Short mmCIF file of C-alpha atoms in Angstrom, two decimals:
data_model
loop_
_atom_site.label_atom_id
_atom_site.label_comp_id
_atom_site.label_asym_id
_atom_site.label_seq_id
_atom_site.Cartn_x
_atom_site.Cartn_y
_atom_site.Cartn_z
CA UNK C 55 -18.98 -5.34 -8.15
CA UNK C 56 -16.30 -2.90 -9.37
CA UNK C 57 -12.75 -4.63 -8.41
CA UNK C 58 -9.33 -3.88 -9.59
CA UNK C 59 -5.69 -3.06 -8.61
CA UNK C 60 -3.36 0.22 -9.00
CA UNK C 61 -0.08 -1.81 -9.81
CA UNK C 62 3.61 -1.20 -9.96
CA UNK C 63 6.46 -3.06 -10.76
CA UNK C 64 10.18 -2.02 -9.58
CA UNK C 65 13.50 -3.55 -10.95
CA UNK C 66 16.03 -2.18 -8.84
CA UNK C 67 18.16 -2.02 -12.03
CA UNK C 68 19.11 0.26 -14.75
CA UNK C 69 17.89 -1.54 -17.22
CA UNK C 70 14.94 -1.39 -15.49
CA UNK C 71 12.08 -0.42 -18.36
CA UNK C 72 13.28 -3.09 -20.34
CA UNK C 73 12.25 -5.43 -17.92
CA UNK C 74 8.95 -3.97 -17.09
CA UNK C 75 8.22 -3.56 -20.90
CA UNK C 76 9.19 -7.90 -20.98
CA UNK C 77 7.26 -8.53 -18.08
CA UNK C 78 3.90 -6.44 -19.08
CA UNK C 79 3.81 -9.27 -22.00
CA UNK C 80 2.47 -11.57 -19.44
CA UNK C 81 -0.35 -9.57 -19.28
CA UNK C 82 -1.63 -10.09 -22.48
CA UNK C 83 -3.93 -13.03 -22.04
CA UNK C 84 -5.84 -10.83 -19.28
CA UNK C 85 -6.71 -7.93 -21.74
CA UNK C 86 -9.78 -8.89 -23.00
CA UNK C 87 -11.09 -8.76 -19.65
CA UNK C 88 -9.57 -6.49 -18.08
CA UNK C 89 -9.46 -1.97 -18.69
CA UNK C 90 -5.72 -0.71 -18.36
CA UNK C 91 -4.66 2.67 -18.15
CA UNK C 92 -0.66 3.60 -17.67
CA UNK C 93 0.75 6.90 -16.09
CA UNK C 94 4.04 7.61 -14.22
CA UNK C 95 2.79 6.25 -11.06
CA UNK C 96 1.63 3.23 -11.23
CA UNK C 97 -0.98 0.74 -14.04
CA UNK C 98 -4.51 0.08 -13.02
CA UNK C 99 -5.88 -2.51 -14.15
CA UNK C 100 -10.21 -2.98 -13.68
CA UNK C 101 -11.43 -6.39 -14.50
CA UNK C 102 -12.94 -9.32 -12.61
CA UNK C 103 -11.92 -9.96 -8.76
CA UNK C 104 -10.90 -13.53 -8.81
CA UNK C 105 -8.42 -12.49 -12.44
CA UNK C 106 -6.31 -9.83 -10.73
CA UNK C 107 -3.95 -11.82 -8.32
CA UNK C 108 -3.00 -14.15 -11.28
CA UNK C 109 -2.45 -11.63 -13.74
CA UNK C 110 -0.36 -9.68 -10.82
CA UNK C 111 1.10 -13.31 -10.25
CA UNK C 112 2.07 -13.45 -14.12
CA UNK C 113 3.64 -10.19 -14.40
CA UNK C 114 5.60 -10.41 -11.73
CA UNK C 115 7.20 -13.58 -12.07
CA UNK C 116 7.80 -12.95 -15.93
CA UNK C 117 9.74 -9.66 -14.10
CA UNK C 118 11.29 -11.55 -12.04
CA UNK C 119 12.72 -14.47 -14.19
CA UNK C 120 15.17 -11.55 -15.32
CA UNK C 121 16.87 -12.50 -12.39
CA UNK C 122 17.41 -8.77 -10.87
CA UNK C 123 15.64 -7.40 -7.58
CA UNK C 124 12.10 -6.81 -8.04
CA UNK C 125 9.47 -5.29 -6.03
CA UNK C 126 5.67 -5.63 -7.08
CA UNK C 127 3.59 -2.98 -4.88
CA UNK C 128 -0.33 -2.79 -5.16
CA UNK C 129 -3.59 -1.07 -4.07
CA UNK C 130 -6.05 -3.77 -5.02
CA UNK C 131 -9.59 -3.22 -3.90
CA UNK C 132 -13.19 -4.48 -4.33
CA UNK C 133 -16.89 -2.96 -3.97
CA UNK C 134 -15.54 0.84 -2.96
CA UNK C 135 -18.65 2.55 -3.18
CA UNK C 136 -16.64 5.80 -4.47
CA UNK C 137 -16.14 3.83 -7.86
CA UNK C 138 -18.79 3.15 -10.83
CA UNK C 139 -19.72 -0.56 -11.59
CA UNK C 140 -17.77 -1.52 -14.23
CA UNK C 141 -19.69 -3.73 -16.61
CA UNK C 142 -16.46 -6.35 -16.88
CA UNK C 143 -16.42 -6.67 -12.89
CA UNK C 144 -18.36 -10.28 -12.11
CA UNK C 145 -19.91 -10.29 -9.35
CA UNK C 146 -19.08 -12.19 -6.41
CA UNK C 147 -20.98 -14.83 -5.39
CA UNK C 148 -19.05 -17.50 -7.52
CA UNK C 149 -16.40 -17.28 -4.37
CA UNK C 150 -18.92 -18.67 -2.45
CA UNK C 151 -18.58 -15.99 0.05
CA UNK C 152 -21.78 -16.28 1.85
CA UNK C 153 -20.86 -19.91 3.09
CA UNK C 154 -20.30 -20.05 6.67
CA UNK C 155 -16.61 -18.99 7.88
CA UNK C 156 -15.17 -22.78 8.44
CA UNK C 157 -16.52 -23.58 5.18
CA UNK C 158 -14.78 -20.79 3.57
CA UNK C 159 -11.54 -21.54 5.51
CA UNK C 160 -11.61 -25.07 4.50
CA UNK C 161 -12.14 -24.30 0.55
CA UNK C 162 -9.56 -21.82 0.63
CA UNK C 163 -6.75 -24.14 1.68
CA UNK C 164 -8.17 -26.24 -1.26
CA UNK C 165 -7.52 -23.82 -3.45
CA UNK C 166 -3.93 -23.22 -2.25
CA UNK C 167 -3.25 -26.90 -2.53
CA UNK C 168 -4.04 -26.96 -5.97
CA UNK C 169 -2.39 -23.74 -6.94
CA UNK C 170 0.16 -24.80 -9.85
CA UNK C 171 4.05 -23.60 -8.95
CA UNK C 172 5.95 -21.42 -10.82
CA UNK C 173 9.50 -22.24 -9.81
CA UNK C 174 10.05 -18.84 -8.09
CA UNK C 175 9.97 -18.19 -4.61
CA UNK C 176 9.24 -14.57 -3.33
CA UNK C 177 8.25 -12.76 -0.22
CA UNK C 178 4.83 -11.23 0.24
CA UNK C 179 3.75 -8.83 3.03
CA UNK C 180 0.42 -7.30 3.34
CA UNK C 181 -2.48 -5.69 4.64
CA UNK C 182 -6.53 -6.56 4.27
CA UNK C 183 -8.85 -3.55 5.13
CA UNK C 184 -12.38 -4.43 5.36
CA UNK C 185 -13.96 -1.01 5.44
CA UNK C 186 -17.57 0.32 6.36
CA UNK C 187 -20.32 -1.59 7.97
CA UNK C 188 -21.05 -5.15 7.58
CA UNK C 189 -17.64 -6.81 8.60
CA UNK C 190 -16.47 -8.51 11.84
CA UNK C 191 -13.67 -9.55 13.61
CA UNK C 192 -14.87 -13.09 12.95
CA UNK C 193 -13.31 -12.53 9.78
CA UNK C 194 -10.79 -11.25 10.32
CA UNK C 195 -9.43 -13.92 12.75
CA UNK C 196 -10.95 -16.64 10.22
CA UNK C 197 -8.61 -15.06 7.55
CA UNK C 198 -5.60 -15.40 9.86
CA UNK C 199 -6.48 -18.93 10.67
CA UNK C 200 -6.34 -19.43 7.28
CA UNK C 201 -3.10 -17.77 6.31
CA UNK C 202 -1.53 -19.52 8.97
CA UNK C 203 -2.05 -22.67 7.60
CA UNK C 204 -1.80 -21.86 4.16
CA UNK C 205 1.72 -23.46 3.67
CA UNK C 206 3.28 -20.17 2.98
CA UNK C 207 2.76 -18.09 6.63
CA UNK C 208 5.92 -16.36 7.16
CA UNK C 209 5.38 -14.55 10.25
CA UNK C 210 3.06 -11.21 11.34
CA UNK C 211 4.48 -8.15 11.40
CA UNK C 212 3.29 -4.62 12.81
CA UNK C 213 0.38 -3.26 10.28
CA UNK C 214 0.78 -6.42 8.21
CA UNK C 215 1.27 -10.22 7.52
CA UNK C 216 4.39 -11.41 5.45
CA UNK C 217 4.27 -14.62 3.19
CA UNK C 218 6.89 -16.66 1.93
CA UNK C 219 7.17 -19.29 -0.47
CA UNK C 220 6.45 -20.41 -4.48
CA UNK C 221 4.49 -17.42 -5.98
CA UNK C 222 2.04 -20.12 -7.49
CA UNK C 223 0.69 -20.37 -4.01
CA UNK C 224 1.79 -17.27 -2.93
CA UNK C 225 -0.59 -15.46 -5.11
CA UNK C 226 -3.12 -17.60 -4.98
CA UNK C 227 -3.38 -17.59 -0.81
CA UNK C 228 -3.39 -13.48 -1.65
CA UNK C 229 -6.45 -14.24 -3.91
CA UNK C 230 -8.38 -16.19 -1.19
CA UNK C 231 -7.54 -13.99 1.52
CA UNK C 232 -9.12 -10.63 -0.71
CA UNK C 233 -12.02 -12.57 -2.43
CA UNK C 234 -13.42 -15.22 0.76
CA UNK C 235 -13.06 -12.88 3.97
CA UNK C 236 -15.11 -9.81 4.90
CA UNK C 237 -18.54 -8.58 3.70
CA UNK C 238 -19.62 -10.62 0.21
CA UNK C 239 -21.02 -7.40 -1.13
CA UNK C 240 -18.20 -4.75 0.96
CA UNK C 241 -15.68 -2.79 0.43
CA UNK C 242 -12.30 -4.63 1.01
CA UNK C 243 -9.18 -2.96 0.34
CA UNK C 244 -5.61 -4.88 0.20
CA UNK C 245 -2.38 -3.35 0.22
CA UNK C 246 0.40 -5.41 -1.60
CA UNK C 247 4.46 -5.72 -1.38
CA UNK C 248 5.28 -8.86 -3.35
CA UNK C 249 9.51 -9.01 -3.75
CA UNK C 250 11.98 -11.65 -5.41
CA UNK C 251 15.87 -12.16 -5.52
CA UNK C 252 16.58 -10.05 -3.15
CA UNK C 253 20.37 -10.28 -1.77
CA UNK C 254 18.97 -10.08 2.09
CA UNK C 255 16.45 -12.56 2.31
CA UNK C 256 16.07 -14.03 5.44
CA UNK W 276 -1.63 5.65 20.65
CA UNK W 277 0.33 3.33 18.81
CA UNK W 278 1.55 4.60 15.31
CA UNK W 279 4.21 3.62 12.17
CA UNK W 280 5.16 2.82 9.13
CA UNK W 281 6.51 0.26 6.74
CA UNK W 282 8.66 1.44 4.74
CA UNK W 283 10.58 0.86 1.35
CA UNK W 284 12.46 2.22 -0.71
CA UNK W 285 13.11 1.36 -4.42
CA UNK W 286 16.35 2.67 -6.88
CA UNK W 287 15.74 1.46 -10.49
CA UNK W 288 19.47 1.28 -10.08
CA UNK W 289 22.16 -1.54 -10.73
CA UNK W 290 23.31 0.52 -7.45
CA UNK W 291 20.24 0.29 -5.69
CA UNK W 292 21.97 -1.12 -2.16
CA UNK W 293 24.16 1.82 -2.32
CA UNK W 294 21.68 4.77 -3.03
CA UNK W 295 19.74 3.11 0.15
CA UNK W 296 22.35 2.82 2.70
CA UNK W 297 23.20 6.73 1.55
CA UNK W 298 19.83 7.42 2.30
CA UNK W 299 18.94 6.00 5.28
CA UNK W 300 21.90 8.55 6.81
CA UNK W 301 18.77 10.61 6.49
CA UNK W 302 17.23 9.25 9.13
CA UNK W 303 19.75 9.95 11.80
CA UNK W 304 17.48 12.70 13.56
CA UNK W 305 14.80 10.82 13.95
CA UNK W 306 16.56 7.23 15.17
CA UNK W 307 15.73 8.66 19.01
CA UNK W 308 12.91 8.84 18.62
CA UNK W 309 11.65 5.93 16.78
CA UNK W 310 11.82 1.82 17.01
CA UNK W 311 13.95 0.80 13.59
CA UNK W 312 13.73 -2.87 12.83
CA UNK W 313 14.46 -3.67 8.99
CA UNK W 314 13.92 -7.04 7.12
CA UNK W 315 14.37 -7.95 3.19
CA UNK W 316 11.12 -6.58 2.34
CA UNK W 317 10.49 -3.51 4.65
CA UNK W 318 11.77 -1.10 7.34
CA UNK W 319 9.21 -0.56 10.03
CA UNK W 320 9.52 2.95 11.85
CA UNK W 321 7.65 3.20 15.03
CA UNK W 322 7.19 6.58 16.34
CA UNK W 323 5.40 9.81 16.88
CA UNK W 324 2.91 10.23 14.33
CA UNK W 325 3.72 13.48 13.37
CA UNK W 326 7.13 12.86 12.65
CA UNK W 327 6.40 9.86 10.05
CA UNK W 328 5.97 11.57 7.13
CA UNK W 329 8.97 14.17 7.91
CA UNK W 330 11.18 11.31 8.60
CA UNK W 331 10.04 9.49 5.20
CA UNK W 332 10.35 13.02 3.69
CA UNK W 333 13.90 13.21 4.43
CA UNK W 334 14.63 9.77 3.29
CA UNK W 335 13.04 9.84 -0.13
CA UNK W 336 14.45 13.45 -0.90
CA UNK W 337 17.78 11.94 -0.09
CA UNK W 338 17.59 8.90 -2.18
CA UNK W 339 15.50 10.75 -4.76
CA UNK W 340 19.36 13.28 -4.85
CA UNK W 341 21.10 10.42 -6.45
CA UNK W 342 19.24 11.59 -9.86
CA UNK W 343 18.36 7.85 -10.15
CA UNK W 344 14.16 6.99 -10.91
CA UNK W 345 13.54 6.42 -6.96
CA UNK W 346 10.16 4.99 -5.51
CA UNK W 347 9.13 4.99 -2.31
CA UNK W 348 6.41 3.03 -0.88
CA UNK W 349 4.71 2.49 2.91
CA UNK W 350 1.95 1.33 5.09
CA UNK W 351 1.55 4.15 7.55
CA UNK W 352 -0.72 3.51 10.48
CA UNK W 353 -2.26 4.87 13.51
CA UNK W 354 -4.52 3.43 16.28
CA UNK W 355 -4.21 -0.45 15.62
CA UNK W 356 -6.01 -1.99 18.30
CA UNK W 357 -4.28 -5.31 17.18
CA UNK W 358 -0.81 -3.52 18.11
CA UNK W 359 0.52 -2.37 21.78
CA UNK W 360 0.58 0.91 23.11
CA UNK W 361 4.14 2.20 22.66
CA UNK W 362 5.08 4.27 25.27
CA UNK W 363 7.66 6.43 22.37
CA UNK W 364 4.23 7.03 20.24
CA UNK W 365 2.75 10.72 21.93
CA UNK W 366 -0.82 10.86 21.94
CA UNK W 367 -2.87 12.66 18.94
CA UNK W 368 -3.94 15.34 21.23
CA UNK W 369 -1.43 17.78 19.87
CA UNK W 370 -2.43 17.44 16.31
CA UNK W 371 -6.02 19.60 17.41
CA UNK W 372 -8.49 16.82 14.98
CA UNK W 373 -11.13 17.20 18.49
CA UNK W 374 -11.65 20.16 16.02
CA UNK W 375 -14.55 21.11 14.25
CA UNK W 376 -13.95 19.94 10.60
CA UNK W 377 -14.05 23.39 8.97
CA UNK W 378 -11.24 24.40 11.26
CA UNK W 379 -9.25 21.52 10.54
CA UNK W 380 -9.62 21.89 7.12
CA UNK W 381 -7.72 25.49 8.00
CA UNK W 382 -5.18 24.20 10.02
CA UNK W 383 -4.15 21.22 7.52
CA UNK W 384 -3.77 24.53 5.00
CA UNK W 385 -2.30 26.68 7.19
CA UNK W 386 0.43 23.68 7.66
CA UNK W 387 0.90 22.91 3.91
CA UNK W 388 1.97 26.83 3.81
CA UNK W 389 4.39 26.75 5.93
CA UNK W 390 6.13 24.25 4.90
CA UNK W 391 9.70 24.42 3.80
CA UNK W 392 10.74 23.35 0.05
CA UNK W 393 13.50 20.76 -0.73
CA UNK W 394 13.75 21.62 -4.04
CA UNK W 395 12.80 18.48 -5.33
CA UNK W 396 9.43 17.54 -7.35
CA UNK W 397 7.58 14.38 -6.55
CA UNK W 398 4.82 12.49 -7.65
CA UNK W 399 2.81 10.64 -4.87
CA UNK W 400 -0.37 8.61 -4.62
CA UNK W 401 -2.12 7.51 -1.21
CA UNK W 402 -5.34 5.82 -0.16
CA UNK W 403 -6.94 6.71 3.41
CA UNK W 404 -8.33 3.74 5.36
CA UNK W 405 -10.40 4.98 8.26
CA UNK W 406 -11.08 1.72 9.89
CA UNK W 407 -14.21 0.26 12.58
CA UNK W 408 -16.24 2.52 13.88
CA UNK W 409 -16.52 6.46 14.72
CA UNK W 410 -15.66 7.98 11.31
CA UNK W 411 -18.06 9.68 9.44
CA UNK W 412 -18.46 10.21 5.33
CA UNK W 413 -17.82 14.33 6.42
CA UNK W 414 -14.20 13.07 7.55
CA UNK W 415 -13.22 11.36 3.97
CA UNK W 416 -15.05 14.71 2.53
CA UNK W 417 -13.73 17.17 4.71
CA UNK W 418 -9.99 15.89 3.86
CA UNK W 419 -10.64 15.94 0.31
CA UNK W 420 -11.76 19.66 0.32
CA UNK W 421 -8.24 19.97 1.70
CA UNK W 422 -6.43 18.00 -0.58
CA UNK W 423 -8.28 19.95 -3.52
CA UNK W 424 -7.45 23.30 -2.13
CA UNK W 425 -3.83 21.90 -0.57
CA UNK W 426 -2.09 23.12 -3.61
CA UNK W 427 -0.61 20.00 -4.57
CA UNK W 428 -3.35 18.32 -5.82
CA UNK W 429 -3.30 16.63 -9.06
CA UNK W 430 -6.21 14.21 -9.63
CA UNK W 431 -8.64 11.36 -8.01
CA UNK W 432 -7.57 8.04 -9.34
CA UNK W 433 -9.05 4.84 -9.35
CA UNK W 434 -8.64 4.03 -5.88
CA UNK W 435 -6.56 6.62 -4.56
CA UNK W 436 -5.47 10.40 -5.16
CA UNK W 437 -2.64 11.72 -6.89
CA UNK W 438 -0.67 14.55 -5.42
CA UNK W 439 2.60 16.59 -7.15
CA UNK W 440 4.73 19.04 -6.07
CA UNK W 441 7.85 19.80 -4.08
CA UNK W 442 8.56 17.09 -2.08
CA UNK W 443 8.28 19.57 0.94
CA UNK W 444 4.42 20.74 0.67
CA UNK W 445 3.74 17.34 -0.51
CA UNK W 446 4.63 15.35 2.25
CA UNK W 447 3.50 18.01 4.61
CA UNK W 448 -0.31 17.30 2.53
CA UNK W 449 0.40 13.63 3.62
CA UNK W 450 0.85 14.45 7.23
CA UNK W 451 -2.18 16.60 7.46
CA UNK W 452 -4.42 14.24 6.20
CA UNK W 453 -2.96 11.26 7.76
CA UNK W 454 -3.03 13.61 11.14
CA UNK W 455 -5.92 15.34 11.07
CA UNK W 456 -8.86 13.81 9.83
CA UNK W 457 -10.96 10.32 10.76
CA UNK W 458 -11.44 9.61 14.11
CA UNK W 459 -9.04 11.13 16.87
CA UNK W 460 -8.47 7.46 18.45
CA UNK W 461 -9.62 5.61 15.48
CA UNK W 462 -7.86 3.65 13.18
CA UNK W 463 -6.49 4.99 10.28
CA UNK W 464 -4.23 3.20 7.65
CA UNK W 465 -2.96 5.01 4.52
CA UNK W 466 -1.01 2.97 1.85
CA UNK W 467 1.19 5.71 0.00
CA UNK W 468 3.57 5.85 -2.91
CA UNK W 469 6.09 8.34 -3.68
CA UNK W 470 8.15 8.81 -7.24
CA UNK W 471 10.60 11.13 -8.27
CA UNK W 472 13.19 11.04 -11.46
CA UNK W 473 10.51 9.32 -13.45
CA UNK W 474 10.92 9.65 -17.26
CA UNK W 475 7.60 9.30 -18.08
CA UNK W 476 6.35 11.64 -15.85
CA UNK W 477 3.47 13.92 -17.61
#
């Protein structure tokens, strides 16, 4: 299955590329796995779908242990039937995906409880779109029933969920959420705002 | 039929609090018309849904005047059956998509032509969720015909599409497709970025 992420990383600082250039370091245990390709925009990064939140988790705490205002924003998307399969994309079924829903909830609360911290918190809000045929609202409202008790439910918000708490777990409730819920073999899309030391935090 | 955006806007500036609270004067038009509520990751605008992308439009160009390398990024929906009816959000009607698809494909044109220039060049990328049921391959196809011809265009990316131009035609490209094309009362979601200032751009 062809998975991946468009990814970009903003220090709200003018030394800002220095601290990209410092955090993309934190990507380099991912590249043998993983295709990267830079422009203006944003990085996209094509590899398997249970690698990208923690390399996304890596990079962005490495940017954020600068200690300025950071924003992580991503397109991160699985089995779009527009793309090619990419020969470094595993498939799926190690998630376990085709396990019934309760099952699935259960094992990904596991997961969160193991997920190592990192020692910084952030704020997480985002969106799942299961597109085409083959999903239902079961999972949908199995994935919230998850999120909500995955230790780091912040609240929902209009078009989206928000997360708050250690990125360890953080990242790795994202990870569940994208790789357990909707169609095994569909197209899921999820749209990412991940953000640290910010002066307004709630 | 319910409609908005999350919104946020990122200065790679050690002034970045300043450059935002100058820009959001930008919104002032629009603030009777929409629902503002703003937390430490987002701003969510509910509104009309054809004044969404002017509104953002206005803010980025703003922000984007400070010279600083400014991003803007947003969750724009329309027709979330998880969200209430809003009785400030007018219905689609106006925006003609009971159209047949060749004549919307016109229209969305016809739109992008007139539309004023700010004088300021933008990069932007976006990915078009049509969501559940009632939307048809011919809608995704028929609204990239127009972004091809929309003269804007700059290339399909992993994921999502790549548009540059004046920040006037380009957001008016935005609208049109968010407006115009997938289901009348369906859902649609479209996950957008917008960068000006950029040193790297090519």
């Amino acid at each position: 299955m062809f998975s991946g992420a468009q990814i970009s990383l903003y220090p709200m600082s003018d030394d800002f590329v220095d601290v990209i250039l410092k955090a993309i370091e934190a990507l380099e245990p991912y590249r043998p796995f993983f295709r990267i390709e830079t422009d203006d925009v944003s990085t996209l990064i094509v590899g398997p779908p249970d690698q990208l939140f923690p390399a996304m988790r890596d990079l962005f705490v490495s940017a954020a242990r600068s200690g300025k205002h950071c924003v992580l924003s991503a397109t991160v998307s699985r089995g779009c039937p527009g793309e090619p399969d990419d020969p470094i994309c595993t498939p799926m079924t190690a998630s376990g995906n085709d396990l019934p829903l309760v099952e699935r909830i259960a094992e990904a609360r596991n997961a969160v409880t193991r997920a190592e911290t990192s020692g910084q918190i952030v704020a997480a809000q985002f969106s799942l779109y299961p597109l085409g045929e083959g999903h239902h609202m079961d999972e949908i409202y199995g994935c919230v029933d998850f999120l909500k008790s995955s230790g780091v439910f912040n609240r929902s918000k209009n078009f989206c969920t928000k997360l708050r708490g250690d990125a360890g777990p953080v990242f790795a409730t994202l990870s569940e959420a994208f790789l357990r819920f909707g169609a095994p073999q569909g197209h899921v899309a999820l749209d990412l705002t991940v953000s640290a030391n910010s002066r307004t935090a709630a």
